[in-house]
CSV table of C-alpha atoms and ligand atoms in Angstrom, one decimal:
chain,number,residue,atom,x,y,z
A,1,MET,CA,125.2,-18.6,-11.3
A,2,GLU,CA,122.1,-19.0,-9.0
A,3,TYR,CA,120.3,-22.0,-7.8
A,4,PHE,CA,117.2,-22.6,-6.0
A,5,GLN,CA,118.6,-25.8,-4.4
A,6,LYS,CA,122.2,-26.0,-5.5
A,7,GLU,CA,122.9,-29.4,-3.7
A,8,ILE,CA,120.1,-31.3,-5.6
A,9,GLU,CA,120.4,-29.5,-9.1
A,10,LYS,CA,124.2,-30.3,-9.1
A,11,ILE,CA,123.9,-33.6,-7.9
A,12,LYS,CA,126.3,-36.2,-9.1
A,13,GLU,CA,124.9,-38.6,-11.4
A,14,SER,CA,125.6,-41.9,-9.1
A,15,GLU,CA,123.6,-39.8,-6.2
A,16,LEU,CA,120.9,-39.2,-8.5
A,17,LYS,CA,120.5,-42.7,-9.6
A,18,LYS,CA,120.4,-43.7,-6.1
A,19,ILE,CA,117.8,-41.4,-4.9
A,20,GLN,CA,115.8,-42.3,-8.2
A,21,LEU,CA,116.0,-46.0,-7.1
A,22,GLU,CA,115.2,-45.7,-3.7
A,23,ARG,CA,112.1,-43.4,-4.7
A,24,LEU,CA,111.0,-45.6,-7.4
A,25,LYS,CA,110.8,-48.8,-5.2
A,26,ARG,CA,108.6,-46.5,-2.9
A,27,ILE,CA,106.2,-45.4,-5.3
A,28,PHE,CA,105.6,-48.6,-6.9
A,29,SER,CA,104.8,-50.4,-3.7
A,30,TYR,CA,102.8,-47.4,-2.6
A,31,ALA,CA,100.7,-47.1,-5.8
A,32,LYS,CA,100.3,-51.0,-5.6
A,33,GLU,CA,98.9,-50.8,-2.0
A,34,LYS,CA,96.8,-48.0,-2.4
A,35,ILE,CA,95.0,-47.7,-5.9
A,36,PRO,CA,93.1,-50.8,-7.2
A,37,PHE,CA,94.0,-49.7,-10.7
A,38,TYR,CA,97.9,-50.1,-10.1
A,39,GLN,CA,97.0,-53.4,-8.0
A,40,ARG,CA,95.4,-54.8,-11.3
A,41,LEU,CA,98.4,-53.6,-13.6
A,42,TYR,CA,101.1,-55.0,-11.3
A,43,LYS,CA,99.4,-58.2,-10.3
A,44,ASP,CA,102.4,-60.1,-11.7
A,45,ILE,CA,104.9,-57.7,-10.9
A,46,LYS,CA,106.5,-58.4,-7.2
A,47,ASN,CA,109.4,-56.2,-6.9
A,48,ILE,CA,111.7,-53.4,-8.4
A,49,ASN,CA,115.2,-54.0,-8.0
A,50,SER,CA,117.1,-51.8,-10.1
A,51,LEU,CA,116.2,-48.7,-12.3
A,52,SER,CA,116.2,-50.6,-15.5
A,53,ASP,CA,113.4,-52.8,-13.8
A,54,ILE,CA,111.2,-49.9,-14.7
A,55,LYS,CA,111.1,-51.5,-18.1
A,56,ASN,CA,108.9,-54.3,-16.9
A,57,LEU,CA,106.2,-52.1,-15.8
A,58,PRO,CA,103.4,-51.5,-18.5
A,59,PHE,CA,103.0,-47.8,-19.8
A,60,THR,CA,99.9,-45.6,-18.5
A,61,LYS,CA,98.2,-43.2,-20.5
A,62,LYS,CA,95.7,-40.5,-20.7
A,63,SER,CA,92.7,-43.0,-21.3
A,64,ASP,CA,93.9,-44.5,-17.8
A,65,LEU,CA,92.6,-41.0,-16.2
A,66,ARG,CA,89.6,-40.9,-18.5
A,67,ASP,CA,88.5,-44.2,-18.0
A,68,ASN,CA,89.0,-43.8,-13.8
A,69,TYR,CA,87.1,-40.5,-14.1
A,70,PRO,CA,86.9,-38.3,-11.9
A,71,PHE,CA,88.9,-39.7,-8.8
A,72,ASN,CA,89.4,-43.2,-9.0
A,73,LEU,CA,93.2,-42.9,-9.5
A,74,PHE,CA,93.5,-40.9,-6.3
A,75,SER,CA,95.5,-42.6,-3.5
A,76,VAL,CA,93.8,-40.8,-0.6
A,77,PRO,CA,90.2,-40.0,0.4
A,78,ILE,CA,89.0,-36.8,-1.5
A,79,SER,CA,89.3,-35.1,2.4
A,80,GLU,CA,93.0,-35.4,1.8
A,81,ILE,CA,93.0,-33.6,-1.6
A,82,LEU,CA,93.5,-29.7,-1.2
A,83,GLU,CA,93.2,-28.8,-4.8
A,84,ILE,CA,91.7,-30.3,-8.2
A,85,HIS,CA,92.8,-29.0,-11.7
A,86,ALA,CA,91.5,-30.6,-15.0
A,87,SER,CA,92.3,-30.4,-18.6
A,88,SER,CA,89.9,-30.8,-21.5
A,89,GLY,CA,91.4,-32.7,-24.4
A,90,THR,CA,90.1,-33.1,-27.9
A,91,THR,CA,87.5,-35.9,-26.9
A,92,GLY,CA,85.7,-33.7,-24.4
A,93,LYS,CA,85.9,-35.5,-21.3
A,94,LEU,CA,88.2,-33.8,-18.6
A,95,THR,CA,91.7,-35.5,-17.6
A,96,VAL,CA,91.2,-34.7,-13.6
A,97,VAL,CA,94.6,-34.3,-11.5
A,98,GLY,CA,94.5,-33.9,-7.5
A,99,TYR,CA,97.2,-32.6,-5.1
A,100,THR,CA,97.7,-33.3,-1.5
A,101,LYS,CA,99.2,-30.5,0.7
A,102,ASN,CA,102.5,-32.4,0.0
A,103,ASP,CA,101.9,-32.5,-3.5
A,104,ILE,CA,101.3,-28.4,-3.4
A,105,GLU,CA,104.6,-28.3,-1.6
A,106,LEU,CA,106.4,-30.3,-4.2
A,107,TRP,CA,104.8,-28.1,-7.2
A,108,SER,CA,105.9,-25.0,-5.3
A,109,GLU,CA,109.5,-26.3,-5.0
A,110,VAL,CA,110.0,-27.4,-8.6
A,111,MET,CA,108.3,-24.4,-9.7
A,112,ALA,CA,110.6,-22.1,-7.5
A,113,ARG,CA,113.7,-24.1,-9.0
A,114,SER,CA,112.3,-23.5,-12.4
A,115,LEU,CA,111.9,-19.9,-12.0
A,116,VAL,CA,115.6,-19.2,-10.7
A,117,CYS,CA,116.6,-21.5,-13.5
A,118,ALA,CA,114.9,-19.3,-16.1
A,119,GLY,CA,116.5,-16.3,-14.5
A,120,VAL,CA,114.1,-15.0,-12.1
A,121,ARG,CA,115.6,-12.8,-9.4
A,122,LYS,CA,114.7,-11.5,-5.9
A,123,GLY,CA,113.2,-8.1,-6.8
A,124,ASP,CA,111.4,-9.2,-10.1
A,125,ILE,CA,107.8,-8.5,-10.6
A,126,ILE,CA,106.0,-11.4,-12.5
A,127,HIS,CA,103.2,-10.6,-14.5
A,128,ASN,CA,101.4,-14.0,-14.7
A,129,ALA,CA,99.2,-14.0,-17.8
A,130,TYR,CA,98.7,-17.7,-17.7
A,131,GLY,CA,95.1,-18.8,-17.0
A,132,TYR,CA,94.0,-19.3,-13.4
A,133,GLY,CA,91.4,-21.8,-12.9
A,134,LEU,CA,91.3,-25.5,-13.8
A,135,PHE,CA,94.2,-25.0,-15.9
A,136,THR,CA,97.7,-25.5,-14.2
A,137,GLY,CA,99.5,-22.5,-15.6
A,138,GLY,CA,98.2,-20.0,-13.4
A,139,LEU,CA,98.5,-21.3,-10.0
A,140,GLY,CA,101.5,-23.4,-11.0
A,141,PHE,CA,103.5,-20.3,-11.4
A,142,HIS,CA,102.0,-18.5,-8.6
A,143,TYR,CA,102.9,-21.0,-6.1
A,144,GLY,CA,106.4,-21.1,-7.1
A,145,ALA,CA,106.7,-17.2,-7.0
A,146,LEU,CA,105.3,-17.4,-3.5
A,147,LYS,CA,107.7,-20.1,-2.6
A,148,LEU,CA,110.5,-18.2,-3.9
A,149,GLY,CA,109.5,-15.0,-2.4
A,150,VAL,CA,109.2,-12.5,-5.6
A,151,THR,CA,106.1,-10.7,-6.3
A,152,VAL,CA,103.7,-12.2,-8.6
A,153,ILE,CA,100.5,-10.3,-10.3
A,154,PRO,CA,97.8,-12.9,-10.9
A,155,VAL,CA,96.4,-11.3,-13.7
A,156,SER,CA,95.4,-14.3,-15.8
A,157,ALA,CA,94.7,-14.7,-19.2
A,158,GLY,CA,92.5,-12.2,-21.3
A,159,GLY,CA,91.6,-8.4,-21.1
A,160,THR,CA,94.9,-7.6,-23.1
A,161,GLN,CA,94.6,-3.9,-23.3
A,162,ARG,CA,94.3,-4.0,-19.3
A,163,GLN,CA,97.3,-6.1,-19.2
A,164,LEU,CA,99.4,-3.9,-21.0
A,165,MET,CA,98.5,-0.9,-18.7
A,166,ILE,CA,99.3,-3.0,-15.5
A,167,ILE,CA,102.9,-3.8,-17.0
A,168,GLN,CA,103.4,-0.3,-17.8
A,169,ASP,CA,102.2,0.9,-14.5
A,170,PHE,CA,103.3,-1.5,-12.1
A,171,LYS,CA,106.9,-2.0,-14.0
A,172,SER,CA,106.9,-5.9,-14.0
A,173,THR,CA,110.0,-7.5,-15.0
A,174,VAL,CA,109.0,-11.0,-16.1
A,175,LEU,CA,106.0,-12.1,-18.5
A,176,THR,CA,104.7,-15.2,-18.1
A,177,CYS,CA,102.2,-16.7,-20.5
A,178,THR,CA,102.0,-19.0,-23.6
A,179,PRO,CA,104.4,-17.7,-26.3
A,180,SER,CA,101.4,-17.2,-28.8
A,181,TYR,CA,99.8,-14.9,-26.2
A,182,SER,CA,103.2,-13.0,-25.8
A,183,LEU,CA,103.3,-12.1,-29.5
A,184,TYR,CA,99.4,-11.2,-29.3
A,185,MET,CA,100.2,-8.9,-26.4
A,186,ALA,CA,103.1,-7.4,-28.4
A,187,GLU,CA,100.8,-6.8,-31.3
A,188,GLU,CA,97.9,-5.0,-29.0
A,189,ALA,CA,100.6,-3.0,-27.3
A,190,LYS,CA,102.0,-1.7,-30.5
A,191,GLU,CA,98.2,-0.8,-31.5
A,192,MET,CA,97.7,1.1,-28.4
A,193,GLY,CA,101.0,3.3,-29.3
A,194,ILE,CA,103.1,1.2,-26.8
A,195,ASP,CA,106.5,0.0,-27.8
A,196,PRO,CA,106.8,-3.3,-26.1
A,197,ARG,CA,110.3,-3.3,-26.6
A,198,LYS,CA,110.3,0.0,-24.0
A,199,THR,CA,108.7,-1.9,-21.4
A,200,THR,CA,110.3,-3.0,-18.1
A,201,ILE,CA,109.6,-6.7,-19.2
A,202,ARG,CA,113.2,-8.4,-19.5
A,203,LEU,CA,112.3,-12.0,-19.2
A,204,GLY,CA,109.5,-14.3,-20.5
A,205,ILE,CA,108.8,-17.7,-19.2
A,206,LEU,CA,106.9,-19.4,-21.9
A,207,GLY,CA,105.5,-22.8,-22.4
A,208,ALA,CA,102.1,-24.9,-22.3
A,209,GLU,CA,102.5,-25.1,-26.3
A,210,PRO,CA,105.1,-25.8,-28.8
A,211,TRP,CA,107.3,-23.2,-30.3
A,212,THR,CA,110.0,-23.3,-32.7
A,213,GLU,CA,113.5,-21.2,-32.4
A,214,GLY,CA,112.4,-19.3,-35.3
A,215,MET,CA,109.3,-18.1,-32.9
A,216,ARG,CA,111.5,-17.5,-29.9
A,217,LYS,CA,113.7,-14.9,-32.1
A,218,GLN,CA,110.6,-13.0,-33.3
A,219,ILE,CA,109.2,-12.9,-29.8
A,220,GLU,CA,112.7,-11.9,-28.4
A,221,LYS,CA,112.8,-9.0,-30.8
A,222,GLU,CA,109.1,-7.7,-30.3
A,223,TRP,CA,109.7,-7.8,-26.6
A,224,ASP,CA,113.5,-7.0,-26.3
A,225,MET,CA,113.4,-9.7,-23.7
A,226,ILE,CA,115.2,-13.2,-23.3
A,227,ALA,CA,112.4,-15.7,-23.8
A,228,ILE,CA,112.9,-19.0,-22.0
A,229,ASP,CA,111.0,-22.4,-22.6
A,230,ILE,CA,109.0,-24.3,-19.8
A,231,TYR,CA,107.4,-27.5,-20.2
A,232,GLY,CA,104.8,-29.5,-17.8
A,233,LEU,CA,101.7,-31.4,-17.8
A,234,SER,CA,98.7,-31.5,-15.7
A,235,GLU,CA,99.1,-35.6,-15.2
A,236,ILE,CA,102.6,-35.1,-13.8
A,237,ILE,CA,102.2,-31.9,-11.7
A,238,GLY,CA,101.5,-28.8,-14.2
A,239,PRO,CA,104.2,-26.7,-15.3
A,240,GLY,CA,107.6,-27.2,-13.5
A,241,VAL,CA,108.5,-30.7,-14.8
A,242,ALA,CA,111.4,-29.0,-17.1
A,243,VAL,CA,112.8,-25.6,-18.1
A,244,GLU,CA,115.7,-24.0,-19.9
A,245,CYS,CA,118.5,-21.9,-18.5
A,246,GLU,CA,119.7,-18.7,-19.9
A,247,GLY,CA,122.1,-21.2,-22.1
A,248,LYS,CA,119.0,-22.1,-23.9
A,249,ASP,CA,120.5,-25.7,-24.9
A,250,GLY,CA,117.6,-28.0,-23.7
A,251,LEU,CA,115.2,-27.9,-20.7
A,252,HIS,CA,116.7,-29.0,-17.4
A,253,LEU,CA,114.1,-32.0,-16.2
A,254,TRP,CA,113.9,-32.0,-12.2
A,255,ALA,CA,114.8,-36.0,-12.4
A,256,ASP,CA,115.0,-36.5,-8.4
A,257,HIS,CA,110.9,-36.0,-8.9
A,258,PHE,CA,110.2,-37.0,-12.2
A,259,LEU,CA,112.0,-40.1,-14.1
A,260,PRO,CA,112.4,-39.5,-17.6
A,261,GLU,CA,112.5,-42.1,-20.6
A,262,VAL,CA,112.3,-41.8,-24.1
A,263,ILE,CA,110.5,-44.5,-26.2
A,264,ASP,CA,109.8,-45.7,-29.9
A,265,PRO,CA,106.1,-44.6,-29.9
A,266,GLU,CA,105.1,-47.6,-32.1
A,267,THR,CA,107.1,-50.3,-30.6
A,268,GLY,CA,107.4,-49.1,-27.0
A,269,GLU,CA,111.1,-49.8,-26.9
A,270,VAL,CA,113.2,-47.5,-24.6
A,271,LEU,CA,115.6,-45.5,-26.8
A,272,GLU,CA,119.2,-44.4,-26.5
A,273,GLU,CA,119.9,-41.1,-25.4
A,274,GLY,CA,119.8,-38.5,-28.1
A,275,GLN,CA,117.4,-40.5,-30.1
A,276,GLU,CA,114.3,-38.7,-30.9
A,277,GLY,CA,110.7,-40.5,-29.6
A,278,GLU,CA,108.0,-40.2,-26.8
A,279,LEU,CA,108.7,-38.8,-23.5
A,280,VAL,CA,107.7,-41.1,-20.7
A,281,LEU,CA,107.5,-39.9,-16.9
A,282,THR,CA,107.3,-41.8,-13.7
A,283,THR,CA,106.6,-39.4,-10.7
A,284,LEU,CA,108.7,-40.4,-8.1
A,285,THR,CA,107.3,-38.4,-5.1
A,286,LYS,CA,103.7,-37.3,-5.8
A,287,GLU,CA,101.0,-38.6,-3.4
A,288,ALA,CA,97.8,-38.3,-4.7
A,289,LEU,CA,98.0,-39.4,-8.0
A,290,PRO,CA,101.2,-41.0,-8.8
A,291,MET,CA,101.8,-41.6,-12.5
A,292,ILE,CA,104.1,-44.4,-13.5
A,293,ARG,CA,105.5,-44.6,-16.9
A,294,TYR,CA,103.1,-42.4,-18.3
A,295,ARG,CA,103.0,-41.8,-21.8
A,296,THR,CA,103.2,-37.9,-22.4
A,297,GLY,CA,102.5,-38.0,-26.0
A,298,ASP,CA,105.4,-35.3,-26.5
A,299,ILE,CA,108.3,-35.7,-29.0
A,300,VAL,CA,111.7,-34.7,-27.7
A,301,LYS,CA,115.6,-36.4,-27.2
A,302,LEU,CA,116.9,-36.9,-23.9
A,303,ILE,CA,120.6,-35.3,-23.2
A,304,ASN,CA,122.4,-36.5,-20.3
A,305,SER,CA,125.5,-34.5,-20.5
A,306,VAL,CA,126.3,-31.7,-17.7
A,307,CYS,CA,124.9,-28.1,-18.9
A,308,SER,CA,127.9,-26.2,-20.2
A,309,TYR,CA,126.1,-23.2,-19.3
A,310,CYS,CA,124.6,-23.5,-15.7
A,311,LYS,CA,126.6,-26.6,-14.8
A,312,ARG,CA,123.4,-28.3,-13.5
A,313,THR,CA,123.6,-32.1,-13.9
A,314,MET,CA,120.0,-33.2,-14.4
A,315,PRO,CA,119.1,-34.5,-17.4
A,316,ARG,CA,117.9,-32.5,-20.2
A,317,ILE,CA,115.1,-32.6,-23.0
A,318,SER,CA,115.3,-31.1,-26.1
A,319,LYS,CA,112.8,-28.6,-27.1
A,320,ILE,CA,109.4,-30.2,-27.6
A,321,LYS,CA,108.7,-31.1,-31.3
A,322,GLY,CA,105.2,-31.6,-30.7
A,323,ARG,CA,102.6,-34.3,-29.6
A,324,ILE,CA,102.2,-37.2,-31.5
A,325,ASP,CA,98.3,-36.8,-31.8
A,326,ASP,CA,99.3,-33.4,-33.3
A,327,MET,CA,101.6,-35.1,-36.3
A,328,LEU,CA,99.6,-35.2,-39.6
A,329,ILE,CA,100.1,-38.0,-41.9
A,330,ILE,CA,99.7,-36.3,-45.4
A,331,ARG,CA,99.8,-38.9,-48.2
A,332,GLY,CA,102.1,-41.2,-46.1
A,333,ILE,CA,104.3,-38.4,-45.3
A,334,ASN,CA,104.5,-37.4,-41.3
A,335,VAL,CA,104.4,-33.4,-40.8
A,336,PHE,CA,104.7,-31.5,-37.6
A,337,PRO,CA,103.5,-28.2,-37.4
A,338,SER,CA,106.7,-27.1,-35.8
A,339,GLN,CA,108.4,-28.0,-39.1
A,340,ILE,CA,106.1,-25.6,-40.9
A,341,GLU,CA,106.6,-22.7,-38.0
A,342,SER,CA,110.2,-22.9,-38.6
A,343,ILE,CA,109.9,-22.4,-42.2
A,344,LEU,CA,107.8,-19.4,-42.0
A,345,THR,CA,109.5,-17.8,-39.0
A,346,LYS,CA,112.8,-17.6,-41.5
A,347,ILE,CA,110.6,-15.5,-44.3
A,348,PRO,CA,110.6,-11.7,-43.4
A,349,GLU,CA,107.8,-10.9,-45.5
A,350,VAL,CA,105.4,-13.0,-43.4
A,351,SER,CA,104.3,-12.9,-39.8
A,352,PRO,CA,104.5,-15.8,-37.3
A,353,HIS,CA,100.5,-16.2,-37.2
A,354,TYR,CA,99.5,-19.3,-39.3
A,355,GLN,CA,97.2,-21.9,-39.5
A,356,ILE,CA,97.2,-25.2,-41.2
A,357,VAL,CA,94.2,-26.8,-42.6
A,358,VAL,CA,94.2,-30.3,-43.8
A,359,THR,CA,91.2,-31.2,-46.3
A,360,ARG,CA,90.5,-34.1,-48.7
A,361,GLU,CA,90.2,-33.5,-52.4
A,362,LYS,CA,89.4,-36.6,-54.6
A,363,HIS,CA,90.6,-39.2,-52.0
A,364,LEU,CA,93.7,-37.2,-51.7
A,365,ASP,CA,94.6,-35.2,-48.4
A,366,LYS,CA,95.6,-31.5,-49.1
A,367,LEU,CA,97.6,-29.4,-47.0
A,368,GLU,CA,97.0,-25.5,-46.9
A,369,VAL,CA,98.9,-23.0,-45.1
A,370,ARG,CA,97.3,-19.7,-44.2
A,371,VAL,CA,99.9,-17.1,-43.1
A,372,GLU,CA,99.5,-13.5,-42.5
A,373,VAL,CA,101.6,-11.3,-44.5
A,374,THR,CA,103.2,-8.3,-42.4
A,375,GLU,CA,101.6,-4.8,-42.7
A,376,LYS,CA,104.5,-3.6,-44.9
A,377,THR,CA,104.1,-6.6,-47.6
A,378,PHE,CA,100.2,-6.3,-47.3
A,379,SER,CA,100.6,-3.0,-49.3
A,380,ASP,CA,102.5,-4.5,-52.0
A,381,GLU,CA,101.3,-4.8,-55.7
A,382,ILE,CA,99.5,-8.1,-56.3
A,383,LYS,CA,102.0,-9.5,-58.6
A,384,LYS,CA,104.7,-9.0,-55.9
A,385,LEU,CA,102.4,-10.9,-53.4
A,386,GLU,CA,102.0,-13.7,-55.8
A,387,GLU,CA,105.6,-14.1,-56.0
A,388,LEU,CA,105.9,-14.2,-52.5
A,389,GLN,CA,103.2,-17.0,-52.3
A,390,LYS,CA,105.2,-19.1,-54.7
A,391,LYS,CA,108.2,-18.8,-52.7
A,392,VAL,CA,106.5,-19.7,-49.5
A,393,GLU,CA,105.0,-22.6,-51.4
A,394,ARG,CA,108.3,-23.8,-52.7
A,395,GLU,CA,110.2,-23.4,-49.6
A,396,ILE,CA,107.8,-25.6,-47.6
A,397,SER,CA,107.4,-28.3,-50.1
A,398,GLY,CA,111.0,-28.3,-50.6
A,399,VAL,CA,111.5,-29.0,-46.7
A,400,LEU,CA,108.4,-31.4,-46.4
A,401,GLY,CA,108.8,-33.4,-49.9
A,402,LEU,CA,105.0,-32.7,-50.1
A,403,SER,CA,103.0,-30.1,-52.5
A,404,VAL,CA,101.1,-27.6,-50.3
A,405,THR,CA,98.9,-24.7,-51.3
A,406,VAL,CA,99.9,-21.4,-49.4
A,407,LYS,CA,97.3,-18.6,-48.6
A,408,LEU,CA,98.3,-15.4,-48.0
A,409,VAL,CA,96.0,-13.6,-45.7
A,410,GLU,CA,95.6,-10.0,-44.5
A,411,PRO,CA,97.4,-9.1,-41.0
A,412,LYS,CA,95.4,-9.9,-38.0
A,413,SER,CA,93.0,-12.1,-40.0
A,414,ILE,CA,94.0,-15.5,-38.0
A,415,GLU,CA,92.2,-15.8,-34.7
A,416,ARG,CA,94.6,-14.8,-31.9
A,417,SER,CA,94.9,-17.1,-28.7
A,418,MET,CA,95.2,-16.1,-25.0
A,419,GLY,CA,96.1,-19.6,-24.1
A,420,LYS,CA,97.2,-22.7,-26.4
A,421,ALA,CA,97.0,-21.7,-29.9
A,422,LYS,CA,95.1,-23.6,-32.6
A,423,ARG,CA,97.6,-24.3,-35.2
A,424,VAL,CA,95.7,-27.0,-37.0
A,425,ILE,CA,92.4,-27.2,-38.6
A,426,ASP,CA,91.9,-31.0,-39.7
A,427,LEU,CA,88.9,-31.2,-41.8
A,428,ARG,CA,89.2,-34.5,-42.9
A,429,LYS,CA,87.3,-36.2,-40.3
A,430,GLU,CA,84.5,-33.6,-40.5
A,431,LEU,CA,84.3,-34.4,-44.5
A,432,LYS,CA,84.0,-37.9,-43.7
A,433,GLU,CA,81.5,-37.4,-41.2
A,434,GLY,CA,79.5,-35.3,-43.6
A,435,ASN,CA,79.4,-37.9,-46.2
B,1,DLL,O1,100.4,-26.8,-20.2
B,1,DLL,C1,101.2,-27.1,-18.0
B,1,DLL,C2,102.3,-25.8,-18.4
B,1,DLL,C3,101.7,-24.5,-18.1
B,1,DLL,C4,103.3,-25.9,-18.7
B,1,DLL,C5,102.2,-23.5,-18.2
B,1,DLL,C6,104.0,-24.7,-19.2
B,1,DLL,C7,103.5,-23.6,-19.0
B,1,DLL,P1,98.3,-29.3,-19.8
B,1,DLL,O2,97.4,-28.3,-19.9
B,1,DLL,O3,98.4,-30.5,-19.2
B,1,DLL,O4,99.5,-28.6,-18.9
B,1,DLL,O5,99.3,-29.5,-21.1
B,1,DLL,C8,100.2,-30.5,-21.3
B,1,DLL,O6,101.1,-29.2,-23.2
B,1,DLL,O7,101.8,-32.6,-22.8
B,1,DLL,C9,102.7,-31.0,-24.1
B,1,DLL,O8,102.1,-31.3,-25.1
B,1,DLL,C10,102.1,-29.5,-24.1
B,1,DLL,N1,103.1,-28.5,-23.6
B,1,DLL,C11,103.4,-28.0,-22.3
B,1,DLL,N2,104.6,-27.1,-22.2
B,1,DLL,C12,105.1,-27.3,-23.6
B,1,DLL,C13,106.1,-26.9,-24.0
B,1,DLL,C14,100.5,-27.4,-19.3
B,1,DLL,N3,107.2,-25.9,-23.3
B,1,DLL,C15,100.8,-30.3,-22.7
B,1,DLL,N4,106.7,-26.9,-25.5
B,1,DLL,C16,102.0,-31.2,-22.5
B,1,DLL,C17,105.9,-27.8,-25.9
B,1,DLL,C18,104.4,-28.0,-24.3
B,1,DLL,N5,104.6,-28.3,-25.6
């Protein structure tokens, strides 16, 4: 087994706790001293004496970043900031994050750790098709590769046919992009007469959006590669917060830099290990933009046991179920897009390209799932297609406990994504506004 920083990745739990407490105390005083927002937030809180004291600190959230747009949460003057990234949410305004020299070093380090954990080795050629730009994906992987000392091709997202030519000619071995883009690339490859299974790509490090085990199987089959899940968010650092090893049994979270908690999103109460809830992260070492008890909006479970595959000791998070904001409440029933994806990827006659459309009819929410059939199924007679439609409806309704309408659509008719796929179209809001 290879590690980037073996000592720390296999640290004893008691040692890790010691480091975490020391760093938590430091970041708490640092944020309070340097950033007016934290000064106000912590005006009645004197000290942190134990790790569990973190419970006394209020949560921070995305709106705090937006309210302090663009630079008011930075702890240093802009002259100390080397790089700025931003992500655009649904509400339009950008969430802006900044990095000092030390932060870039930290990011490179956790990304190098992540790459090794995912299975990257000296001699690999990384085809990095995450977007370069304000999005943290492209540069995050880039810095990790430089730190590790492996070749990186900064191809960025888009120009799919050119990407495939580069993979073939440069003999790239590792593909890094969103899971949905990897599927799109495989599809385009076949269109061009290239068999993605015959390329030199052996490993995919995929993330930035939720994807299910079913989707993983499809991607691994299409590319004949191992597909590894990587997680992160701009507010905390970018990619490199947590990543799977080849054991694929939860994502190893670099808890010497990012302290995890899982809370009940309704009450804010901290949950026990193994219970599903919202991931809350505290940056223990980040300089420019310390985020303390930041509500990620992502639904996970925490796993504290040592990984039986790679023996790393840091806590793990389960594969991300989805974002709280992406949870649909349909006639009172909670539905995550990932639940629908799990069902669809088990039905061989349909492809993993789907979209969920929510509308309102006569004051009732209506859920429609549009899914592409495979080329082979598409040529079947109408009767067979009707049977298939009923079957997909039955399977989804059975699992969700909710009636749904399924619309089978032609292959390649659902818009492909080169970054994060848009799985849900919620027309209820527009309908309301239109009225
Ligand atoms: O997506 C950082 C990243 C880039 C991660 C490349 C992995 C690979 P943001 O654009 O700020 O940052 O979006 C962060 O994306 O809160 C999750 O909701 C979602 N997300 C990221 N990784 C995963 C994943 C990057 N592996 C938001 N599974 C996060 C599910 C993910 N959701």
